[in-house]
Amino acid sequence: MLNFFKRLNVSQKIAFSFMSVILVGSLLLSLPIAHTATSTATYLDHLFISVSAVCVTGLWTESIYDSYNIIGQMVMLALIQTGGLGLMTIIGSIYHTIGQNIGLKNQIATGAALNHSENYKIGDFLTRIIRYTAIIEGTGFILLSTYFVPRFGWAKGLWNGLFTAISAFCNAGFDIMGNNSLIDLKTVPVLNWTIMALIVLGGIGFSVWFDITNQIKNYAKKRNGRKLSFYFKHLSPHTKLVLIVTGLVILTGASLFLIVEWNNPGTIGPLSVGDKIMTAFFQTITMRTAGFATVDYTACRPVSLLIFVLTMFIGGGAGGTAGGLKVTTFALTIMLALREVRQIKHVNFDRHTIPDAAVRQSFTIALMYVSALFIGSALLLTFDPGQRYLHLLFEAISALATVGVSAGLTPNLSLASHIVLMLLMFVGRIGPMTMALSLRRNRNNYDIRYAKTNILIG
């Protein structure tokens, strides 16, 4: 098995590591000791939930609350944490901690999975990821426990706090409080704002954390007596782009949700102004990739579902626990379109020119993402023609973007549609490009140049 793993290319190693965890997880979840007395889940249900947990999505075919006891929930939590950080990240950090070398090829594979190009520093990078993850999840656990412990008691309250904190940070969207997600808790500020913070911190990307914390440390040292704005200017262009686009997506999405749903009695109509604003921000943030819900999506107006589809499509930051196309990929695709409209040669941002290779790859990923969404939603419509296409599209992008929200369809879909959703979740977690490269045979590709010709476009 070890020799087989060594022969795989980088993309195949990433795909194989996720597939291995999914398979092991499905077997563990299928053990009788992991089930409640009321569980009716079959092996295919366990497999679906394992895929959803490892791909940090949040969709399920059988109720988590009714199917798994504390042992099953512990297995799920391990799958969520492993899927959020990546198996190679965890193994690599352990090797680095005990002073073992994971090898150059595995360093490259791990770096590719995390969108980290400096392979010679990958050990320190992995260690920092684990340390920051523990601090952020630990803080979230403490804050959430202040609500759960008085409500459920110490044991169950602490367990709910830990499970929800890890699920939120890993952008998984699973909870163990019932079958209505957080709909009954949408007016609890400490719960909502803590989960929102965990989702954003997990979804902006690991490299963004480190860049921001480095500048905060520099500011704390009062180097050269500079103002805070000076240190913001010295953030990397990648960090600035992630923060700007993330902020725009959240503000725009929350504003549109408020406008459309303000008087909707099925969603936020009966709430106070403050609770409406909190719910709008929660829904926009969770739609970027997390999967928690504080409203019933079947009661939302159709235009709200379309807005949610676009938000899920864009997703979060690269190199983190978020899914979706990624905010930087989306931004570069828009910049490419603007470049062509303006008839200029380069794509520039923050007084830097972005390499053409990165811009072309962003467009390629976006095209593959749209294709996967179209094919997936078409297959769902084929296998379940009686369902509304908007709701099927909602389920498809929720799976592909590893969001995990549902318009109440997933448990009621056919077996063929469940398989389609599993494939979409897997492709969405490892990325369409990585998936395509993992299926490619190793062969020599020759870059041949022929005589030029013109093709009419437009």
Tab-separated table of C-alpha atoms in Angstrom:
chain	number	residue	atom	x	y	z
A	1	MET	CA	0.000	0.000	0.000
A	2	LEU	CA	2.836	2.385	0.858
A	3	ASN	CA	4.557	1.728	-2.469
A	4	PHE	CA	1.242	2.276	-4.261
A	5	PHE	CA	0.837	5.646	-2.524
A	6	LYS	CA	4.366	6.680	-3.452
A	7	ARG	CA	3.692	6.046	-7.142
A	8	LEU	CA	0.692	8.401	-7.202
A	9	ASN	CA	1.037	11.937	-8.504
A	10	VAL	CA	0.221	14.942	-6.309
A	11	SER	CA	-3.449	15.188	-7.316
A	12	GLN	CA	-3.949	11.445	-6.921
A	13	LYS	CA	-2.464	11.532	-3.411
A	14	ILE	CA	-4.918	14.259	-2.384
A	15	ALA	CA	-7.892	12.361	-3.839
A	16	PHE	CA	-6.739	9.019	-2.400
A	17	SER	CA	-6.276	10.448	1.108
A	18	PHE	CA	-9.855	11.756	1.160
A	19	MET	CA	-11.254	8.532	-0.316
A	20	SER	CA	-9.447	6.470	2.325
A	21	VAL	CA	-10.852	8.511	5.206
A	22	ILE	CA	-14.353	8.349	3.694
A	23	LEU	CA	-14.232	4.562	3.391
A	24	VAL	CA	-12.914	4.043	6.918
A	25	GLY	CA	-15.475	6.507	8.263
A	26	SER	CA	-18.368	4.729	6.555
A	27	LEU	CA	-17.284	1.409	8.077
A	28	LEU	CA	-16.981	2.897	11.560
A	29	LEU	CA	-20.366	4.605	11.295
A	30	SER	CA	-21.963	1.323	10.219
A	31	LEU	CA	-20.886	-0.443	13.427
A	32	PRO	CA	-23.853	-1.235	15.726
A	33	ILE	CA	-22.115	0.366	18.721
A	34	ALA	CA	-22.324	3.738	16.926
A	35	HIS	CA	-26.112	3.645	16.486
A	36	THR	CA	-29.063	4.699	18.581
A	37	ALA	CA	-31.900	2.270	19.227
A	38	THR	CA	-34.088	4.184	16.740
A	39	SER	CA	-31.547	4.181	13.889
A	40	THR	CA	-32.827	2.971	10.518
A	41	ALA	CA	-29.742	3.985	8.514
A	42	THR	CA	-28.336	1.559	5.922
A	43	TYR	CA	-24.708	1.286	4.836
A	44	LEU	CA	-25.396	3.662	1.918
A	45	ASP	CA	-26.687	6.207	4.438
A	46	HIS	CA	-23.498	5.804	6.485
A	47	LEU	CA	-21.418	6.178	3.319
A	48	PHE	CA	-23.315	9.325	2.324
A	49	ILE	CA	-22.879	10.850	5.781
A	50	SER	CA	-19.189	9.891	5.823
A	51	VAL	CA	-18.689	11.626	2.464
A	52	SER	CA	-20.575	14.650	3.764
A	53	ALA	CA	-18.530	14.778	6.987
A	54	VAL	CA	-15.105	14.321	5.362
A	55	CYS	CA	-16.016	16.800	2.615
A	56	VAL	CA	-17.263	19.136	5.398
A	57	THR	CA	-20.629	19.573	3.709
A	58	GLY	CA	-23.487	18.875	6.132
A	59	LEU	CA	-26.003	17.064	3.933
A	60	TRP	CA	-27.573	13.869	5.285
A	61	THR	CA	-29.973	11.178	4.147
A	62	GLU	CA	-30.819	10.010	7.662
A	63	SER	CA	-31.095	12.184	10.757
A	64	ILE	CA	-27.780	12.510	12.628
A	65	TYR	CA	-29.663	13.175	15.853
A	66	ASP	CA	-31.829	10.051	15.530
A	67	SER	CA	-29.191	7.711	14.044
A	68	TYR	CA	-25.956	8.072	16.048
A	69	ASN	CA	-25.179	7.812	19.733
A	70	ILE	CA	-22.185	9.419	21.417
A	71	ILE	CA	-19.774	6.955	19.784
A	72	GLY	CA	-21.159	7.644	16.331
A	73	GLN	CA	-21.012	11.378	17.011
A	74	MET	CA	-17.357	11.069	18.066
A	75	VAL	CA	-16.592	9.260	14.803
A	76	MET	CA	-18.358	12.023	12.894
A	77	LEU	CA	-16.420	14.718	14.740
A	78	ALA	CA	-13.135	12.981	13.888
A	79	LEU	CA	-14.187	12.785	10.232
A	80	ILE	CA	-15.142	16.474	10.197
A	81	GLN	CA	-11.850	17.559	11.758
A	82	THR	CA	-9.831	15.328	9.440
A	83	GLY	CA	-11.765	16.485	6.399
A	84	GLY	CA	-11.519	20.140	7.371
A	85	LEU	CA	-7.763	20.153	7.837
A	86	GLY	CA	-6.966	17.282	5.466
A	87	LEU	CA	-5.439	13.933	6.361
A	88	MET	CA	-2.057	14.875	4.892
A	89	THR	CA	-2.019	18.074	6.969
A	90	ILE	CA	-2.568	16.162	10.204
A	91	ILE	CA	-0.055	13.411	9.400
A	92	GLY	CA	2.497	15.947	8.168
A	93	SER	CA	2.198	18.034	11.344
A	94	ILE	CA	2.680	14.914	13.505
A	95	TYR	CA	5.796	13.944	11.547
A	96	HIS	CA	7.175	17.474	11.874
A	97	THR	CA	6.456	17.543	15.610
A	98	ILE	CA	8.358	14.297	16.267
A	99	GLY	CA	11.190	15.400	13.979
A	100	GLN	CA	10.510	13.023	11.071
A	101	ASN	CA	10.815	14.033	7.411
A	102	ILE	CA	7.717	13.357	5.279
A	103	GLY	CA	9.668	13.465	2.020
A	104	LEU	CA	9.756	16.048	-0.753
A	105	LYS	CA	6.962	14.478	-2.834
A	106	ASN	CA	4.628	14.336	0.149
A	107	GLN	CA	5.591	17.892	1.083
A	108	ILE	CA	4.601	19.005	-2.417
A	109	ALA	CA	1.310	17.096	-2.201
A	110	THR	CA	0.514	18.565	1.201
A	111	GLY	CA	1.420	22.052	-0.001
A	112	ALA	CA	-0.822	21.617	-3.038
A	113	ALA	CA	-3.725	20.551	-0.838
A	114	LEU	CA	-3.259	23.717	1.241
A	115	ASN	CA	-2.407	26.057	-1.668
A	116	HIS	CA	0.975	26.641	-0.038
A	117	SER	CA	3.859	26.912	-2.507
A	118	GLU	CA	6.848	27.223	-0.138
A	119	ASN	CA	7.450	23.502	0.344
A	120	TYR	CA	10.682	24.016	2.254
A	121	LYS	CA	8.663	25.641	5.049
A	122	ILE	CA	5.748	23.206	4.970
A	123	GLY	CA	6.541	21.660	8.380
A	124	ASP	CA	6.358	24.971	10.239
A	125	PHE	CA	3.269	25.907	8.221
A	126	LEU	CA	1.472	22.707	9.246
A	127	THR	CA	2.396	23.154	12.900
A	128	ARG	CA	1.027	26.698	12.889
A	129	ILE	CA	-2.207	25.473	11.293
A	130	ILE	CA	-2.751	22.929	14.065
A	131	ARG	CA	-1.891	25.463	16.772
A	132	TYR	CA	-4.175	28.199	15.398
A	133	THR	CA	-6.970	25.668	14.828
A	134	ALA	CA	-6.781	24.531	18.447
A	135	ILE	CA	-6.866	28.132	19.720
A	136	ILE	CA	-9.794	29.207	17.536
A	137	GLU	CA	-11.855	26.053	18.087
A	138	GLY	CA	-11.077	26.163	21.806
A	139	THR	CA	-12.259	29.763	22.084
A	140	GLY	CA	-15.421	28.930	20.154
A	141	PHE	CA	-16.001	25.903	22.390
A	142	ILE	CA	-15.834	28.057	25.540
A	143	LEU	CA	-18.195	30.710	24.161
A	144	LEU	CA	-20.738	28.177	22.885
A	145	SER	CA	-20.607	26.256	26.149
A	146	THR	CA	-21.797	29.358	28.020
A	147	TYR	CA	-25.124	28.811	26.247
A	148	PHE	CA	-25.260	25.011	26.032
A	149	VAL	CA	-24.207	24.122	29.594
A	150	PRO	CA	-27.038	26.039	31.358
A	151	ARG	CA	-29.493	24.502	28.876
A	152	PHE	CA	-28.306	20.870	28.736
A	153	GLY	CA	-26.123	20.392	31.815
A	154	TRP	CA	-22.348	20.001	32.008
A	155	ALA	CA	-21.762	16.782	30.086
A	156	LYS	CA	-24.178	17.278	27.206
A	157	GLY	CA	-23.618	21.030	27.165
A	158	LEU	CA	-19.837	20.735	26.824
A	159	TRP	CA	-20.181	18.034	24.169
A	160	ASN	CA	-22.624	20.172	22.152
A	161	GLY	CA	-20.267	23.127	22.477
A	162	LEU	CA	-17.251	21.136	21.265
A	163	PHE	CA	-19.101	19.450	18.389
A	164	THR	CA	-20.650	22.694	17.161
A	165	ALA	CA	-17.383	24.658	17.449
A	166	ILE	CA	-15.417	22.142	15.378
A	167	SER	CA	-18.272	21.742	12.888
A	168	ALA	CA	-18.507	25.535	12.458
A	169	PHE	CA	-14.771	26.138	12.119
A	170	CYS	CA	-14.438	23.313	9.595
A	171	ASN	CA	-17.445	24.777	7.747
A	172	ALA	CA	-19.251	21.428	8.040
A	173	GLY	CA	-22.676	22.579	9.224
A	174	PHE	CA	-23.530	19.458	11.246
A	175	ASP	CA	-25.142	19.762	14.667
A	176	ILE	CA	-26.430	17.206	17.174
A	177	MET	CA	-29.290	19.193	18.719
A	178	GLY	CA	-32.146	17.997	16.499
A	179	ASN	CA	-33.347	17.930	12.910
A	180	ASN	CA	-34.039	21.656	12.410
A	181	SER	CA	-30.428	22.869	12.483
A	182	LEU	CA	-30.417	26.220	14.363
A	183	ILE	CA	-33.851	27.459	13.257
A	184	ASP	CA	-35.165	27.435	16.837
A	185	LEU	CA	-32.070	29.344	18.049
A	186	LYS	CA	-31.938	32.185	15.520
A	187	THR	CA	-32.480	34.853	18.202
A	188	VAL	CA	-29.636	33.723	20.499
A	189	PRO	CA	-26.802	36.272	19.966
A	190	VAL	CA	-23.895	34.396	21.591
A	191	LEU	CA	-24.662	31.287	19.545
A	192	ASN	CA	-25.159	33.043	16.220
A	193	TRP	CA	-22.250	35.479	16.338
A	194	THR	CA	-19.802	32.860	17.673
A	195	ILE	CA	-20.704	30.430	14.894
A	196	MET	CA	-20.439	33.215	12.301
A	197	ALA	CA	-16.958	34.109	13.549
A	198	LEU	CA	-15.857	30.456	13.464
A	199	ILE	CA	-17.177	30.017	9.907
A	200	VAL	CA	-15.358	33.111	8.633
A	201	LEU	CA	-12.093	32.268	10.405
A	202	GLY	CA	-12.152	28.732	9.038
A	203	GLY	CA	-13.153	29.868	5.572
A	204	ILE	CA	-10.739	32.708	4.777
A	205	GLY	CA	-7.725	30.416	4.431
A	206	PHE	CA	-4.749	29.526	6.603
A	207	SER	CA	-2.261	31.823	4.881
A	208	VAL	CA	-4.559	34.796	5.508
A	209	TRP	CA	-4.517	34.086	9.243
A	210	PHE	CA	-0.752	34.103	9.369
A	211	ASP	CA	-0.404	37.258	7.290
A	212	ILE	CA	-2.863	39.163	9.489
A	213	THR	CA	-1.372	37.931	12.769
A	214	ASN	CA	2.135	38.840	11.598
A	215	GLN	CA	1.024	42.395	10.888
A	216	ILE	CA	-0.805	42.577	14.229
A	217	LYS	CA	2.405	41.515	15.975
A	218	ASN	CA	4.334	44.180	14.078
A	219	TYR	CA	1.757	46.794	15.053
A	220	ALA	CA	1.897	45.702	18.699
A	221	LYS	CA	5.643	46.297	18.661
A	222	LYS	CA	4.973	49.871	17.418
A	223	ARG	CA	7.669	49.594	14.789
A	224	ASN	CA	8.587	53.072	13.486
A	225	GLY	CA	5.545	54.490	15.243
A	226	ARG	CA	3.334	53.622	12.283
A	227	LYS	CA	-0.472	53.754	12.350
A	228	LEU	CA	-2.648	50.647	11.925
A	229	SER	CA	-3.383	51.607	8.301
A	230	PHE	CA	0.341	51.275	7.532
A	231	TYR	CA	0.298	47.603	8.502
A	232	PHE	CA	-2.883	46.939	6.555
A	233	LYS	CA	-1.153	48.273	3.461
A	234	HIS	CA	1.634	45.744	4.042
A	235	LEU	CA	-0.699	42.751	3.933
A	236	SER	CA	-0.085	40.558	0.908
A	237	PRO	CA	-2.232	41.190	-2.197
A	238	HIS	CA	-3.771	37.737	-1.704
A	239	THR	CA	-4.889	38.592	1.833
A	240	LYS	CA	-6.309	41.936	0.751
A	241	LEU	CA	-8.219	40.365	-2.138
A	242	VAL	CA	-9.685	37.664	0.134
A	243	LEU	CA	-10.762	40.208	2.760
A	244	ILE	CA	-12.226	42.671	0.248
A	245	VAL	CA	-14.203	40.113	-1.761
A	246	THR	CA	-15.334	38.280	1.390
A	247	GLY	CA	-16.568	41.538	2.895
A	248	LEU	CA	-18.391	42.512	-0.312
A	249	VAL	CA	-20.074	39.108	-0.623
A	250	ILE	CA	-21.243	39.143	3.009
A	251	LEU	CA	-22.509	42.743	2.967
A	252	THR	CA	-24.202	42.385	-0.425
A	253	GLY	CA	-25.782	39.042	0.423
A	254	ALA	CA	-27.074	40.203	3.811
A	255	SER	CA	-28.501	43.418	2.327
A	256	LEU	CA	-30.314	41.577	-0.473
A	257	PHE	CA	-31.678	38.998	1.973
A	258	LEU	CA	-33.066	41.775	4.182
A	259	ILE	CA	-34.682	43.517	1.215
A	260	VAL	CA	-36.306	40.366	-0.159
A	261	GLU	CA	-37.339	38.665	3.093
A	262	TRP	CA	-38.107	41.653	5.334
A	263	ASN	CA	-41.860	41.067	5.418
A	264	ASN	CA	-41.872	37.314	4.727
A	265	PRO	CA	-43.817	35.727	7.628
A	266	GLY	CA	-42.159	32.370	6.959
A	267	THR	CA	-38.604	33.613	7.500
A	268	ILE	CA	-37.676	36.891	9.244
A	269	GLY	CA	-40.945	38.842	9.009
A	270	PRO	CA	-41.980	38.383	12.680
A	271	LEU	CA	-38.482	39.133	14.084
A	272	SER	CA	-37.238	42.377	15.606
A	273	VAL	CA	-34.985	44.622	13.528
A	274	GLY	CA	-31.884	43.462	15.388
A	275	ASP	CA	-32.760	39.790	14.963
A	276	LYS	CA	-33.532	40.343	11.274
A	277	ILE	CA	-30.074	41.834	10.728
A	278	MET	CA	-28.391	39.039	12.711
A	279	THR	CA	-30.293	36.373	10.764
A	280	ALA	CA	-29.442	38.024	7.435
A	281	PHE	CA	-25.731	38.036	8.235
A	282	PHE	CA	-25.878	34.487	9.579
A	283	GLN	CA	-27.568	33.162	6.451
A	284	THR	CA	-25.142	34.936	4.121
A	285	ILE	CA	-22.099	33.743	6.045
A	286	THR	CA	-23.321	30.155	6.362
A	287	MET	CA	-24.227	30.128	2.645
A	288	ARG	CA	-20.615	30.770	1.730
A	289	THR	CA	-19.812	27.181	2.759
A	290	ALA	CA	-20.961	26.226	6.270
A	291	GLY	CA	-24.404	24.597	6.108
A	292	PHE	CA	-26.082	25.724	9.322
A	293	ALA	CA	-29.579	27.148	8.931
A	294	THR	CA	-31.621	29.609	10.994
A	295	VAL	CA	-34.512	29.859	8.493
A	296	ASP	CA	-36.634	27.326	6.621
A	297	TYR	CA	-35.421	27.472	3.009
A	298	THR	CA	-38.692	26.083	1.681
A	299	ALA	CA	-40.357	29.237	3.043
A	300	CYS	CA	-37.882	31.602	1.365
A	301	ARG	CA	-38.889	33.524	-1.726
A	302	PRO	CA	-37.461	32.089	-4.981
A	303	VAL	CA	-35.207	35.090	-5.591
A	304	SER	CA	-33.611	34.495	-2.191
A	305	LEU	CA	-32.732	30.942	-3.257
A	306	LEU	CA	-31.116	32.333	-6.418
A	307	ILE	CA	-29.063	34.739	-4.305
A	308	PHE	CA	-28.061	31.830	-2.069
A	309	VAL	CA	-27.027	29.796	-5.135
A	310	LEU	CA	-24.674	32.585	-6.244
A	311	THR	CA	-23.269	32.981	-2.714
A	312	MET	CA	-22.625	29.232	-2.454
A	313	PHE	CA	-21.034	29.257	-5.904
A	314	ILE	CA	-18.496	31.935	-4.888
A	315	GLY	CA	-17.623	30.193	-1.615
A	316	GLY	CA	-14.793	31.121	0.742
A	317	GLY	CA	-11.029	31.570	0.670
A	318	ALA	CA	-8.494	29.204	-0.849
A	319	GLY	CA	-6.324	27.012	1.342
A	320	GLY	CA	-8.787	26.791	4.247
A	321	THR	CA	-11.813	24.744	5.251
A	322	ALA	CA	-14.189	26.549	2.880
A	323	GLY	CA	-15.679	25.203	-0.321
A	324	GLY	CA	-17.105	26.845	-3.413
A	325	LEU	CA	-15.286	28.307	-6.387
A	326	LYS	CA	-13.235	30.444	-3.944
A	327	VAL	CA	-13.375	34.234	-3.691
A	328	THR	CA	-9.969	34.759	-5.316
A	329	THR	CA	-10.815	32.517	-8.275
A	330	PHE	CA	-14.099	34.378	-8.721
A	331	ALA	CA	-12.357	37.755	-8.494
A	332	LEU	CA	-9.653	36.823	-11.023
A	333	THR	CA	-12.310	35.532	-13.444
A	334	ILE	CA	-14.146	38.880	-13.221
A	335	MET	CA	-10.841	40.744	-13.632
A	336	LEU	CA	-10.079	38.695	-16.739
A	337	ALA	CA	-13.453	39.629	-18.244
A	338	LEU	CA	-12.855	43.310	-17.440
A	339	ARG	CA	-9.400	43.120	-19.009
A	340	GLU	CA	-10.871	41.819	-22.249
A	341	VAL	CA	-13.602	44.475	-22.243
A	342	ARG	CA	-11.068	47.247	-21.635
A	343	GLN	CA	-8.626	45.755	-24.136
A	344	ILE	CA	-5.662	45.971	-21.776
A	345	LYS	CA	-2.793	43.527	-21.552
A	346	HIS	CA	-2.435	42.743	-17.843
A	347	VAL	CA	-4.585	41.957	-14.798
A	348	ASN	CA	-3.460	44.197	-11.945
A	349	PHE	CA	-4.397	44.396	-8.273
A	350	ASP	CA	-2.897	46.395	-5.412
A	351	ARG	CA	-0.062	47.732	-7.604
A	352	HIS	CA	0.887	44.183	-8.591
A	353	THR	CA	0.479	42.345	-11.887
A	354	ILE	CA	-1.071	38.902	-11.531
A	355	PRO	CA	0.653	36.254	-13.703
A	356	ASP	CA	-1.285	35.209	-16.784
A	357	ALA	CA	-0.933	31.569	-15.748
A	358	ALA	CA	-2.885	32.224	-12.517
A	359	VAL	CA	-5.572	34.153	-14.400
A	360	ARG	CA	-5.962	31.418	-17.022
A	361	GLN	CA	-6.149	28.745	-14.323
A	362	SER	CA	-8.864	30.711	-12.509
A	363	PHE	CA	-10.928	30.858	-15.687
A	364	THR	CA	-10.377	27.128	-16.274
A	365	ILE	CA	-11.461	26.246	-12.737
A	366	ALA	CA	-14.540	28.477	-13.041
A	367	LEU	CA	-15.484	26.807	-16.331
A	368	MET	CA	-15.026	23.334	-14.826
A	369	TYR	CA	-17.055	24.357	-11.788
A	370	VAL	CA	-19.949	25.623	-13.896
A	371	SER	CA	-19.801	22.435	-15.981
A	372	ALA	CA	-19.868	20.218	-12.879
A	373	LEU	CA	-22.838	22.176	-11.512
A	374	PHE	CA	-24.738	21.956	-14.799
A	375	ILE	CA	-24.096	18.224	-15.201
A	376	GLY	CA	-24.903	17.492	-11.555
A	377	SER	CA	-28.170	19.444	-11.528
A	378	ALA	CA	-29.164	17.899	-14.883
A	379	LEU	CA	-28.619	14.409	-13.477
A	380	LEU	CA	-30.672	15.230	-10.394
A	381	LEU	CA	-33.478	16.452	-12.647
A	382	THR	CA	-33.197	13.243	-14.689
A	383	PHE	CA	-33.389	10.938	-11.676
A	384	ASP	CA	-36.013	12.992	-9.788
A	385	PRO	CA	-38.066	14.747	-12.482
A	386	GLY	CA	-40.941	15.438	-10.114
A	387	GLN	CA	-38.959	17.958	-8.061
A	388	ARG	CA	-38.673	21.703	-8.752
A	389	TYR	CA	-35.524	22.511	-10.699
A	390	LEU	CA	-34.693	25.518	-8.501
A	391	HIS	CA	-34.669	23.251	-5.441
A	392	LEU	CA	-32.579	20.629	-7.285
A	393	LEU	CA	-30.124	23.341	-8.360
A	394	PHE	CA	-30.025	24.467	-4.725
A	395	GLU	CA	-29.155	20.923	-3.588
A	396	ALA	CA	-26.561	20.487	-6.357
A	397	ILE	CA	-24.627	23.675	-5.598
A	398	SER	CA	-24.946	22.952	-1.869
A	399	ALA	CA	-23.169	19.635	-2.452
A	400	LEU	CA	-20.599	20.909	-4.972
A	401	ALA	CA	-19.720	23.949	-2.867
A	402	THR	CA	-19.638	21.708	0.257
A	403	VAL	CA	-22.172	23.975	1.959
A	404	GLY	CA	-24.705	21.437	3.210
A	405	VAL	CA	-27.912	23.466	3.325
A	406	SER	CA	-31.018	21.798	1.946
A	407	ALA	CA	-34.482	22.764	0.785
A	408	GLY	CA	-35.728	19.599	2.440
A	409	LEU	CA	-35.030	17.385	-0.571
A	410	THR	CA	-31.935	15.314	0.184
A	411	PRO	CA	-33.525	12.563	2.342
A	412	ASN	CA	-36.355	12.184	-0.189
A	413	LEU	CA	-34.269	11.898	-3.362
A	414	SER	CA	-33.625	8.645	-5.208
A	415	LEU	CA	-30.573	6.447	-4.696
A	416	ALA	CA	-29.139	7.606	-8.030
A	417	SER	CA	-29.447	11.239	-6.928
A	418	HIS	CA	-27.734	10.419	-3.629
A	419	ILE	CA	-24.796	9.000	-5.593
A	420	VAL	CA	-24.688	12.162	-7.717
A	421	LEU	CA	-24.624	14.300	-4.565
A	422	MET	CA	-21.792	12.209	-3.097
A	423	LEU	CA	-19.747	12.695	-6.264
A	424	LEU	CA	-20.451	16.437	-6.233
A	425	MET	CA	-19.355	16.695	-2.598
A	426	PHE	CA	-16.135	14.819	-3.297
A	427	VAL	CA	-15.299	16.866	-6.395
A	428	GLY	CA	-16.147	20.061	-4.559
A	429	ARG	CA	-13.898	19.238	-1.596
A	430	ILE	CA	-10.751	18.291	-3.496
A	431	GLY	CA	-11.453	20.737	-6.333
A	432	PRO	CA	-12.464	20.122	-9.974
A	433	MET	CA	-8.915	20.732	-11.215
A	434	THR	CA	-7.393	18.285	-8.730
A	435	MET	CA	-10.059	15.735	-9.622
A	436	ALA	CA	-9.324	16.070	-13.339
A	437	LEU	CA	-5.567	15.813	-12.813
A	438	SER	CA	-5.979	12.752	-10.575
A	439	LEU	CA	-7.749	10.938	-13.426
A	440	ARG	CA	-5.106	11.852	-15.994
A	441	ARG	CA	-2.678	9.177	-17.048
A	442	ASN	CA	1.016	9.940	-16.814
A	443	ARG	CA	2.108	10.617	-20.355
A	444	ASN	CA	4.347	13.054	-22.161
A	445	ASN	CA	2.522	16.146	-23.415
A	446	TYR	CA	4.129	17.996	-26.279
A	447	ASP	CA	3.461	21.711	-26.681
A	448	ILE	CA	3.184	21.923	-30.464
A	449	ARG	CA	2.814	25.219	-32.299
A	450	TYR	CA	1.285	25.363	-35.785
A	451	ALA	CA	0.579	28.152	-38.239
A	452	LYS	CA	-1.790	30.816	-36.889
A	453	THR	CA	-5.427	31.062	-37.963
A	454	ASN	CA	-8.435	33.219	-37.072
A	455	ILE	CA	-11.700	32.035	-35.495
A	456	LEU	CA	-14.740	34.332	-35.494
A	457	ILE	CA	-16.120	34.956	-31.997
A	458	GLY	CA	-18.744	37.140	-30.375
